[in-house]
C-alpha positions as MATLAB code, in Angstrom:
seq = 'METEMDKEIPEERVVSNQETTKLKSAAIKRKWNHFIDNSTLHGMQYVFNGQTKVRSIIWAFFLLGGMVYFSFQSSQLLRKYFRYPVTTKQTVEYENSPKFPAVTICNFNMLTKSYSEQVIQEELLKYFFRAKIKEFGLKANRSAINWSDFENVSMENIYYIGGHQMKDMIEKCVWSGHRCDYGNFTRILTSMGLCHTFNSGKEGQKILKVKNSGATFGLSLILNVEQDEYSGLTTDRAGIKVLVHDQDTPPMVEELGFSAGPGTATFAAIRKLKVVNREAPYETNCSKAAIPGFSKYTISACMLTCQAKYVIEKCGCRDIKLPATDDTKVHVCSVAKTTTCVVDETENFHLAGNENCKCQVPCEVISYQPTLSYAYFPSRNFAPEFYKAATKKGETFDHNVDNFSTYLRENSLELNVYFQDLSYQFIEQQPALYDKASAFGEIGGQLGLCIGASLLTLVEFGDVIITIIKIKLGRAVYTKPSYKNFKFANIYAANKVNEQETFHIKEETGVAPNEEKSKSAAIKKKWRHFIDNSTLHGMQYVFNGQTKVRSIIWAVFLMLGTAYFSLQSSLLLKRYYSYPVNTKVMMKYEKAPEFPAVTICNFNMLRKSFVKTYKAEEVLKYTYRTRCKNLEPR';
ca = [
     -12.957  -96.623    1.457;
     -10.465  -93.851    2.291;
      -7.014  -94.136    0.887;
      -3.880  -92.900    2.648;
      -3.988  -89.903    0.388;
      -7.473  -88.990    1.574;
      -6.543  -89.079    5.235;
      -6.316  -85.768    7.026;
      -2.773  -84.462    7.158;
      -1.604  -83.541   10.658;
      -1.083  -79.848   11.395;
       2.349  -80.168   12.944;
       5.124  -82.669   12.977;
       8.454  -82.874   14.753;
      11.373  -82.033   12.509;
      15.109  -82.253   12.988;
      17.491  -79.289   12.907;
      18.732  -80.331    9.495;
      15.197  -80.551    8.201;
      14.447  -77.207    9.805;
      17.287  -75.615    7.869;
      16.015  -77.179    4.658;
      12.498  -75.935    5.376;
      13.795  -72.429    5.993;
      15.762  -72.450    2.739;
      12.754  -73.818    0.870;
      10.480  -71.186    2.416;
      12.883  -68.376    1.516;
      13.258  -69.733   -2.000;
       9.492  -70.088   -2.326;
       8.978  -66.569   -1.044;
      11.607  -65.122   -3.386;
      10.223  -66.984   -6.406;
       6.728  -65.781   -5.550;
       8.026  -62.228   -5.338;
       9.824  -62.545   -8.677;
       6.752  -63.996  -10.394;
       4.394  -61.355   -9.007;
       6.666  -58.306   -8.772;
       5.304  -55.082  -10.244;
       8.866  -54.164  -11.226;
       8.860  -54.664  -14.978;
      11.376  -57.178  -16.290;
      12.191  -58.651  -12.882;
      10.842  -62.116  -13.705;
      12.798  -62.231  -16.971;
      16.052  -61.536  -15.174;
      15.724  -64.415  -12.702;
      13.487  -66.805  -14.628;
      14.883  -66.358  -18.106;
      14.914  -69.473  -20.253;
      18.571  -68.867  -21.146;
      21.432  -67.041  -19.483;
      21.802  -64.719  -22.464;
      18.151  -63.687  -22.159;
      18.576  -63.066  -18.418;
      21.709  -60.969  -19.003;
      19.984  -58.862  -21.666;
      17.025  -58.219  -19.380;
      19.376  -57.407  -16.482;
      21.160  -54.908  -18.739;
      17.871  -53.196  -19.647;
      16.743  -53.133  -16.010;
      20.048  -51.700  -14.773;
      20.050  -49.163  -17.612;
      16.557  -48.059  -16.628;
      17.622  -47.742  -12.993;
      20.685  -45.651  -13.906;
      18.623  -43.341  -16.120;
      15.975  -43.051  -13.413;
      18.627  -42.201  -10.788;
      20.129  -39.513  -13.026;
      16.777  -37.909  -13.855;
      15.659  -38.057  -10.229;
      18.818  -36.283   -9.068;
      18.196  -33.543  -11.646;
      14.589  -33.176  -10.536;
      15.565  -33.014   -6.877;
      18.189  -30.367   -7.629;
      15.549  -28.370   -9.461;
      13.113  -28.735   -6.559;
      15.621  -27.644   -3.906;
      16.478  -24.514   -5.867;
      12.923  -23.385   -5.050;
      12.360  -21.569   -8.349;
       9.714  -18.880   -8.720;
       7.613  -17.536  -11.545;
       6.460  -13.964  -11.998;
       2.774  -13.147  -12.190;
       1.938   -9.711  -13.605;
      -1.521   -8.234  -13.372;
      -3.063   -4.779  -13.578;
      -5.152   -3.907  -10.525;
      -7.593   -1.014  -10.147;
      -8.110    1.130   -7.037;
     -11.116    3.356   -6.512;
      -9.430    5.849   -4.161;
      -5.707    5.104   -3.953;
      -3.595    6.932   -1.429;
      -1.452    9.695   -2.863;
       2.277    9.060   -2.415;
       4.650   11.165   -0.383;
       6.514   13.848   -2.373;
       9.875   14.877   -0.905;
      11.500   18.059   -2.219;
      15.102   19.106   -1.600;
      16.832   22.300   -2.685;
      20.166   21.715   -4.418;
      21.618   24.365   -2.106;
      22.099   22.761    1.313;
      22.704   25.938    3.374;
      21.473   29.469    2.718;
      24.036   32.158    2.085;
      22.690   34.475    4.791;
      22.926   31.793    7.490;
      26.387   30.681    6.384;
      27.736   34.228    6.554;
      26.344   34.719   10.067;
      27.139   31.363   11.698;
      29.630   29.434    9.576;
      33.065   30.685    8.605;
      33.935   30.575    4.937;
      36.914   28.287    5.581;
      34.697   25.810    7.453;
      32.238   25.869    4.568;
      35.074   25.211    2.134;
      36.374   22.364    4.252;
      32.906   20.845    4.599;
      32.455   20.855    0.816;
      36.139   20.185    0.075;
      35.379   17.274   -2.229;
      33.135   19.461   -4.391;
      35.376   22.539   -4.567;
      38.364   20.316   -5.341;
      36.760   19.640   -8.728;
      37.118   23.368   -9.494;
      40.735   23.642   -8.332;
      39.961   25.194   -4.937;
      41.493   24.058   -1.658;
      40.323   24.197    1.955;
      42.675   25.225    4.763;
      41.837   23.227    7.889;
      44.298   25.126   10.075;
      42.460   28.380    9.392;
      39.313   27.079   11.112;
      38.736   28.068   14.736;
      36.992   24.920   15.999;
      36.264   26.407   19.425;
      33.719   28.746   17.830;
      31.521   25.741   17.010;
      31.559   23.866   20.315;
      28.040   25.029   21.147;
      26.691   24.747   17.605;
      24.843   21.535   16.757;
      24.672   20.035   13.301;
      20.924   19.645   13.776;
      20.504   23.411   14.111;
      22.796   24.053   11.166;
      20.646   21.921    8.872;
      17.222   22.848   10.245;
      17.897   26.578   10.525;
      20.403   27.024    7.729;
      18.445   25.074    5.130;
      15.851   26.547    2.767;
      12.473   26.778    4.488;
       9.325   25.729    2.677;
       7.446   28.815    3.877;
      10.030   30.925    1.994;
      10.119   28.789   -1.145;
       6.420   28.109   -1.722;
       4.599   30.496   -4.069;
       1.596   28.348   -4.896;
       0.258   25.097   -3.524;
      -2.850   23.395   -4.891;
      -3.957   19.892   -3.990;
      -6.810   18.395   -6.010;
      -8.225   21.861   -6.706;
      -7.899   23.097   -3.094;
      -5.286   25.481   -1.764;
      -2.579   24.182    0.545;
       0.479   25.755    2.184;
       3.768   24.960    3.892;
       1.836   23.488    6.829;
       1.102   20.468    4.639;
       4.821   19.678    4.485;
       6.951   17.785    6.998;
      10.619   18.585    7.485;
      13.132   15.748    7.112;
      16.925   15.518    6.955;
      18.502   13.621    4.070;
      21.925   13.527    2.453;
      20.902   16.777    0.712;
      20.274   18.508    4.022;
      16.875   19.897    4.958;
      14.074   18.574    2.746;
      10.293   18.842    2.864;
       7.760   16.050    2.365;
       4.191   16.567    1.218;
       1.658   13.964    2.442;
       4.163   12.226    4.718;
       1.485   10.797    7.009;
       3.638   11.855    9.977;
       3.175   14.428   12.736;
      -0.554   13.820   12.822;
      -1.101   14.421    9.111;
      -3.728   12.288    7.455;
      -2.649   10.508    4.281;
      -4.464   12.035    1.317;
      -6.314    9.993   -1.289;
      -7.223   10.799   -4.872;
     -10.556   10.281   -6.572;
      -9.445   10.537  -10.158;
      -6.393   10.620  -12.378;
      -4.947   13.643  -14.134;
      -3.187   16.879  -13.175;
      -6.392   18.438  -11.817;
      -6.531   15.842   -9.033;
      -2.869   15.941   -8.053;
      -0.362   18.288   -6.452;
       0.582   21.540   -8.179;
       3.347   23.768   -6.795;
       5.111   26.949   -7.802;
       8.359   27.190   -5.866;
      11.052   29.825   -5.542;
      14.472   28.172   -5.338;
      15.946   31.404   -3.878;
      19.070   31.635   -5.997;
      20.025   34.802   -4.152;
      20.643   32.547   -1.137;
      22.965   30.236   -3.043;
      26.641   30.085   -2.188;
      29.068   29.199   -4.921;
      30.789   26.796   -2.537;
      27.792   24.567   -1.833;
      26.421   23.735   -5.282;
      26.900   24.371   -8.978;
      23.259   23.598   -9.787;
      20.049   25.548   -9.230;
      16.698   23.957   -8.646;
      15.200   21.136   -6.648;
      15.329   17.376   -6.557;
      12.092   15.457   -6.110;
      11.328   11.909   -5.051;
       7.851   10.387   -5.199;
       7.770    7.489   -2.751;
       5.645    5.414   -0.420;
       5.085    6.777    3.079;
       6.867    3.756    4.600;
       9.964    4.216    2.438;
      12.637    6.670    3.651;
      13.480    9.120    0.860;
      16.894    8.689   -0.743;
      16.337   11.812   -2.808;
      19.919   12.401   -3.903;
      20.244    8.871   -5.270;
      16.770    8.225   -6.697;
      15.018   11.561   -7.262;
      14.452   13.558  -10.464;
      15.396   17.191  -10.957;
      13.331   20.278  -11.720;
      15.051   23.533  -12.596;
      13.894   27.160  -12.528;
      12.301   28.431  -15.696;
      10.532   25.134  -16.328;
       7.200   23.534  -15.553;
       7.707   19.853  -14.741;
       4.870   17.359  -15.066;
       5.355   14.024  -13.304;
       2.648   11.541  -14.329;
       3.138    8.657  -11.918;
       2.161    5.002  -12.009;
       2.164    2.784   -8.963;
       4.125   -0.463   -9.002;
       3.703   -3.126   -6.337;
       6.067   -6.105   -6.158;
       5.614   -9.069   -3.804;
       8.614  -11.367   -3.344;
       8.952  -14.764   -1.645;
      10.817  -15.557    1.552;
      13.438  -18.291    1.900;
      13.908  -21.000    0.787;
      12.846  -19.452   -2.526;
      15.583  -17.861   -4.593;
      14.252  -14.310   -4.098;
      14.963  -14.760   -0.358;
      13.140  -11.592    0.694;
      13.195  -10.115    4.190;
      10.635   -8.753    6.636;
      13.229   -7.924    9.280;
      12.375   -5.152   11.722;
      14.642   -2.093   11.450;
      14.696    0.367   14.383;
      12.976    3.622   13.524;
      11.100    2.266   10.510;
       7.638    0.738   10.316;
       8.515   -1.505    7.400;
      11.575   -3.192    5.930;
      12.759   -1.532    2.719;
      16.027   -1.446    0.817;
      16.341    2.283    1.567;
      15.853    1.720    5.310;
      18.399   -1.092    5.309;
      20.996    0.911    3.362;
      20.606    4.031    5.512;
      20.835    1.998    8.725;
      23.883    0.204    7.365;
      25.514    3.533    6.525;
      24.673    4.877    9.993;
      26.351    1.853   11.638;
      29.379    2.257    9.373;
      29.814    5.924   10.346;
      29.357    5.065   14.039;
      32.021    2.376   13.769;
      34.488    4.700   12.028;
      33.762    8.002   13.799;
      32.260    6.952   17.124;
      29.181    9.146   16.654;
      25.998    9.321   14.558;
      25.506   11.506   11.526;
      22.384   13.579   12.194;
      21.215   13.025    8.601;
      21.128    9.247    9.115;
      18.590    7.242   11.139;
      19.188    6.465   14.798;
      20.287    2.935   15.645;
      19.242    0.766   18.569;
      22.381    1.858   20.444;
      21.098    4.729   22.609;
      24.573    5.511   23.978;
      25.794    6.873   20.646;
      25.704   10.681   20.500;
      25.205   12.922   17.479;
      28.398   14.031   15.776;
      29.631   17.526   16.524;
      30.501   20.103   13.878;
      34.194   19.204   14.113;
      33.552   15.452   13.961;
      31.111   15.836   11.070;
      33.529   17.967    9.095;
      36.698   15.967    9.751;
      35.394   12.372    9.909;
      31.805   11.925    8.740;
      32.352   13.628    5.383;
      35.327   11.398    4.533;
      33.781    8.143    5.796;
      30.538    8.838    3.959;
      32.516    9.152    0.741;
      34.387    5.920    1.540;
      31.092    4.152    2.212;
      29.716    5.132   -1.184;
      32.945    4.173   -2.944;
      32.772    0.691   -1.408;
      29.303    0.193   -2.858;
      27.301   -2.651   -1.318;
      30.321   -4.411    0.186;
      29.545   -3.080    3.650;
      25.852   -3.958    3.548;
      23.917   -7.157    3.145;
      20.451   -5.921    2.341;
      17.964   -8.477    1.097;
      15.101   -7.514   -1.142;
      11.936   -6.654    0.798;
       8.946   -8.968    0.603;
       6.765   -6.065   -0.523;
       7.922   -3.099   -2.557;
       5.697   -0.161   -3.450;
       7.214    2.374   -5.805;
       5.967    5.139   -8.072;
       7.397    5.469  -11.566;
       7.210    9.026  -12.968;
       6.857    9.883  -16.621;
       8.290   13.381  -16.973;
       7.419   16.143  -19.399;
       8.418   19.797  -19.392;
       7.247   23.232  -20.470;
       8.715   26.739  -20.411;
       7.837   28.635  -17.226;
       6.709   31.300  -16.748;
       5.233   32.362  -20.051;
       6.306   35.754  -21.368;
       3.059   37.510  -20.438;
       2.563   35.796  -17.084;
       5.166   37.865  -15.198;
       3.604   41.296  -15.945;
       0.169   40.078  -14.866;
       1.582   38.563  -11.689;
       3.567   41.761  -10.962;
       0.485   43.929  -11.539;
      -1.684   41.810   -9.217;
       0.998   41.819   -6.507;
       1.570   45.586   -6.543;
      -2.175   46.188   -6.295;
      -2.140   44.225   -3.050;
       0.684   46.374   -1.678;
       3.570   43.993   -2.292;
       6.939   45.547   -3.099;
       9.735   44.081   -5.172;
      13.400   44.852   -5.633;
      12.879   44.627   -9.384;
      10.832   46.561  -11.891;
       8.383   44.759  -14.107;
      10.992   44.015  -16.786;
      13.546   42.616  -14.358;
      10.801   40.765  -12.539;
      10.321   38.473  -15.545;
      14.012   37.604  -15.453;
      13.856   37.056  -11.689;
      10.935   34.629  -12.035;
      12.677   32.716  -14.796;
      15.834   32.328  -12.701;
      14.096   31.407   -9.466;
      10.596   30.053  -10.055;
       9.548   26.635  -11.218;
       6.295   24.748  -11.457;
       5.930   21.156  -10.292;
       2.884   18.978  -10.997;
       2.601   15.450   -9.589;
      -0.454   13.340  -10.421;
      -1.606    9.816  -11.208;
      -1.489    8.839  -14.849;
      -4.365    6.451  -14.126;
      -5.814    4.733  -11.068;
      -4.692    1.267  -12.063;
      -1.353   -0.093  -10.951;
       0.922   -2.900  -12.006;
       1.061   -5.800   -9.551;
       4.021   -8.165   -9.865;
       3.963  -11.202   -7.611;
       6.619  -13.846   -7.254;
       4.923  -17.227   -6.988;
       6.401  -20.682   -6.495;
       7.096  -22.154   -9.898;
       4.655  -24.883  -10.820;
       7.086  -27.245   -9.222;
       5.985  -27.936   -5.673;
       6.265  -31.242   -3.819;
       3.402  -32.730   -5.805;
       5.101  -31.782   -9.067;
       8.433  -33.179   -7.893;
       6.898  -36.476   -6.768;
       4.819  -36.618   -9.940;
       7.842  -36.211  -12.209;
       9.910  -38.705  -10.211;
       6.987  -41.130  -10.319;
       6.724  -40.606  -14.050;
      10.417  -41.361  -14.485;
      10.054  -44.393  -12.204;
       7.207  -45.759  -14.305;
       8.829  -44.858  -17.621;
      12.228  -46.365  -16.870;
      11.491  -49.475  -14.795;
       7.697  -49.687  -14.634;
       7.638  -49.276  -10.858;
       5.819  -47.182   -8.272;
       6.216  -46.345   -4.603;
       4.310  -49.509   -3.737;
       6.934  -51.477   -5.665;
       9.458  -50.234   -3.128;
       7.105  -51.389   -0.386;
       7.042  -54.818   -2.086;
      10.828  -54.997   -1.801;
      10.605  -54.048    1.844;
       7.899  -56.628    2.442;
       9.859  -59.539    0.927;
      13.079  -58.552    2.716;
      11.299  -58.371    6.085;
       9.662  -61.758    5.470;
      12.982  -63.375    4.533;
      14.626  -61.950    7.656;
      11.785  -63.297    9.794;
      12.210  -66.734    8.222;
      15.939  -66.622    8.907;
      15.272  -65.727   12.518;
      12.715  -68.520   12.813;
       9.810  -66.158   13.484;
       7.855  -66.981   10.371;
       5.691  -70.031    9.693;
       7.598  -72.259    7.336;
       6.196  -75.642    8.443;
       3.502  -77.356    6.509;
       0.348  -75.314    6.985;
      -2.914  -76.641    8.344;
      -5.269  -78.065    5.758;
      -8.075  -78.892    8.162;
     -11.516  -79.104    6.612;
      -9.982  -79.561    3.170;
      -9.525  -82.647    1.076;
      -6.828  -82.958   -1.483;
      -6.239  -84.571   -4.748;
      -2.999  -84.566   -6.566;
      -1.165  -83.623   -3.346;
       2.182  -84.329   -4.882;
       3.024  -83.384   -8.419;
       6.580  -83.161   -9.475;
       7.979  -81.719  -12.610;
      11.212  -80.232  -13.691;
      11.420  -76.630  -14.757;
      14.870  -75.154  -15.301;
      16.221  -78.276  -13.539;
      14.501  -77.278  -10.303;
      11.910  -79.423   -8.530;
       8.788  -77.504   -7.677;
       5.794  -78.655   -5.746;
       2.199  -77.689   -6.422;
      -0.722  -78.327   -4.118;
      -4.060  -78.281   -5.781;
      -6.748  -77.051   -3.478;
     -10.302  -78.249   -3.805;
     -13.183  -76.904   -1.908;
     -14.981  -80.231   -1.457;
     -18.165  -78.862   -2.925;
     -20.259  -80.613   -5.477;
     -19.479  -79.913   -9.154;
     -22.916  -78.476   -9.762;
     -22.394  -75.891   -7.024;
     -19.308  -74.509   -8.790;
     -21.668  -73.129  -11.370;
     -23.536  -71.171   -8.780;
     -23.460  -67.400   -8.886;
     -21.636  -67.192   -5.580;
     -18.815  -69.428   -6.735;
     -18.594  -67.587  -10.051;
     -18.427  -64.217   -8.338;
     -15.832  -65.503   -5.889;
     -13.776  -66.982   -8.677;
     -13.986  -63.786  -10.689;
     -12.989  -61.700   -7.679;
      -9.983  -63.910   -6.893;
      -8.912  -63.811  -10.515;
      -9.138  -60.021  -10.439;
      -7.109  -59.843   -7.224;
      -4.390  -62.141   -8.543;
      -4.085  -60.323  -11.854;
      -4.879  -56.751  -10.831;
      -2.498  -54.050  -12.058;
      -3.265  -52.067   -8.904;
      -0.034  -52.464   -6.989;
      -0.420  -54.162   -3.612;
      -3.971  -55.390   -4.228;
      -3.066  -59.092   -4.008;
      -1.204  -58.554   -0.736;
      -4.258  -56.997    0.889;
      -6.601  -59.912    0.134;
      -4.120  -62.791   -0.151;
      -1.778  -61.858    2.691;
      -0.396  -64.780    4.655;
      -1.332  -63.072    7.932;
      -3.915  -60.522    8.968;
      -1.193  -58.113   10.112;
       0.440  -58.245    6.699;
      -2.893  -57.669    4.972;
      -3.652  -54.707    7.266;
      -0.234  -53.130    6.652;
      -0.674  -53.442    2.906;
      -4.204  -52.065    3.181;
      -2.837  -49.024    5.059;
      -0.200  -48.386    2.363;
      -2.785  -48.764   -0.385;
      -5.239  -46.432    1.373;
      -2.521  -43.833    1.984;
      -1.562  -43.949   -1.677;
      -5.206  -43.606   -2.702;
      -5.749  -40.696   -0.277;
      -2.628  -38.872   -1.497;
      -3.695  -39.404   -5.101;
      -7.180  -38.037   -4.338;
      -5.749  -34.974   -2.592;
      -3.301  -34.134   -5.352;
      -5.912  -34.776   -8.048;
      -8.344  -32.379   -6.366;
      -5.609  -29.727   -6.117;
      -4.701  -30.186   -9.773;
      -8.338  -29.916  -10.824;
      -8.772  -26.849   -8.637;
      -5.707  -25.270  -10.237;
      -6.983  -26.166  -13.693;
     -10.425  -24.651  -13.128;
      -8.965  -21.467  -11.658;
      -7.767  -20.879  -15.237;
      -4.307  -19.485  -14.349;
      -2.440  -17.317  -16.807;
       1.216  -16.734  -17.548;
       2.668  -13.473  -18.737;
       4.696  -13.813  -21.885;
       7.041  -10.887  -22.466;
       8.795  -10.705  -25.789;
       9.908   -8.200  -28.392;
       8.536   -8.368  -31.890;
       9.641   -6.576  -34.993;
       7.137   -4.957  -37.346;
       8.154   -4.084  -40.867;
       5.558   -1.352  -41.295;
       3.933   -0.479  -37.939;
       1.104    2.018  -37.723;
       2.243    5.438  -36.516;
       0.229    6.603  -33.471;
      -1.955    9.677  -33.372;
      -0.230   12.759  -31.934;
      -2.462   15.317  -30.218;
      -0.933   18.731  -29.501;
      -2.408   21.365  -27.163;
      -1.132   24.866  -26.432;
      -1.001   25.775  -22.748;
      -2.651   29.056  -23.709;
      -6.303   28.287  -24.380;
      -7.322   31.642  -25.953;
      -5.213   33.992  -28.064;
      -4.565   37.474  -26.650;
      -5.724   39.180  -29.851;
      -9.024   37.304  -29.692;
      -9.613   38.338  -26.068;
      -8.876   42.001  -26.841;
     -11.074   42.007  -29.938;
     -14.112   40.879  -27.984;
     -13.155   42.799  -24.816;
     -13.513   39.577  -22.897;
     -10.750   40.134  -20.341;
     -13.102   40.326  -17.349;
     -15.108   37.350  -18.593;
     -11.860   35.437  -18.928;
     -10.815   36.361  -15.391;
     -14.148   35.191  -14.024;
     -13.991   31.983  -16.039;
     -10.551   31.190  -14.624;
     -11.183   32.748  -11.213;
     -10.060   29.608   -9.374;
      -6.731   29.556  -11.181;
      -6.258   33.281  -10.709;
      -6.993   32.932   -7.006;
      -4.404   30.195   -6.649;
      -1.816   32.363   -8.403;
      -2.312   35.333   -6.068;
       0.936   36.234   -4.288;
       1.238   35.187   -0.660;
];
């Protein structure tokens, strides 16, 4: 016979407004207590369900302390992330046939003496170089210059015609064992006037490549600096200035080049250096901006363009030695404007330094670092042999053989440019091992370390707040749920815990006791126990959600977290198995280091006495016929 307790409980019942309010409060309280008991935020249950107030306060103190520490560390990590730090990766790369760099050569003397005497008055020359002659106590008289004589003279012609010509300077040109001449050079105007670039890649010239390292496979020149064409007003130095640079980099020879003087043989063993920087937001903040007249952004191109704009702003015209800007209406400065305005403003620009320019570092920099060594040139016995060979060919000189040696020493120099080896240093700026994954990983680590939480713990907070709001608004089910198809025992059980009355409903499946031992029931029981006690955050909400929508939402969050974890784990494993390296640069002190071997070679391979003893002069000439041929006068 069924008792009243065994009767089926109705699904719904009519309740009063007062009872509705009580049910809402009870539902909210039940929901909050359930959240506290099952929260993945460590220590939460001890704060609200502590047996004593002192215990609750202590746990609240620890929890708040953990939150404060977590907030501080997270702010530091976020600041570090938004600085976008970089690390430097240095490697040595090898090229089979690297392109040979451009070699720009400028004579220290800007204008030849013969041209200056014919076209330019001495007073104009003094005024043009007034800053230089002022150092020696000389003064320029501007009023003595007849400016009308230069109305039809262009600065372009002055530099191109009045400068030293490569066809007059070149005595010998050998490239990788083959003869070359002034036709392999391209004329260019720089701050030093007319200069000449070998292997510029411009004007239809093909960029040359090398097959091996060493002086034999490079450029070898003997140049005449033409000191007889020097004017004491234009320079106090004799020789040339050389810059080895990439074809895409405009040559700033005066600022960056090295010098070679007459009477010396200069050997420039070069090594290529390639640097790759990172664009914003990384701290290197490199630029790929297009600059008119240049194929590639470089610091040199930016600085020269900046200087050109500065001169245009101050003088209203363009200095012919500087690149053209995108303003086609600007004309080239006249002789008068160049002498009176451009010279002064150029000096002011250099005195101001980088204040007038905002040039970012380029994203790719290719430079060539020379290691210089020198020898005496020409050797004492070279001049007589050269003089003898030249006179046999019908050449005439203003000097006898004795004075010719002095003339060569005062005017001639040898320049050799070659690769030290075919490898080059590659420096690449890479994002520091602190990307988004690293930032989230460290913040997650701090979150777990300090308060034992995860991102899904935050979702738990959101879930309980949304549910409470829905209950307040009356959109959540807070009435007694349907227990259809279930029978109950011990429906009502009251006890007092912390002076609060709680209600427990014991659910029974209505199955026979012997069936509970079945495999299916055991598996189900085990699975439910796993769900309820799983340390995988959000697991219980997926399978024990009050509604299907809630379960689906939690399932989506859990799947997204799992997918993100899988992605980041695969990236970390990929990074690990790529076996990355870091370059550690440091200086160490050795108490007793090994001294290196020092190998010394004389430029003269065979002694003169030995050659004469064995009458091997003709054999020697034939052996070195290629070198002798290259040294033949033009």
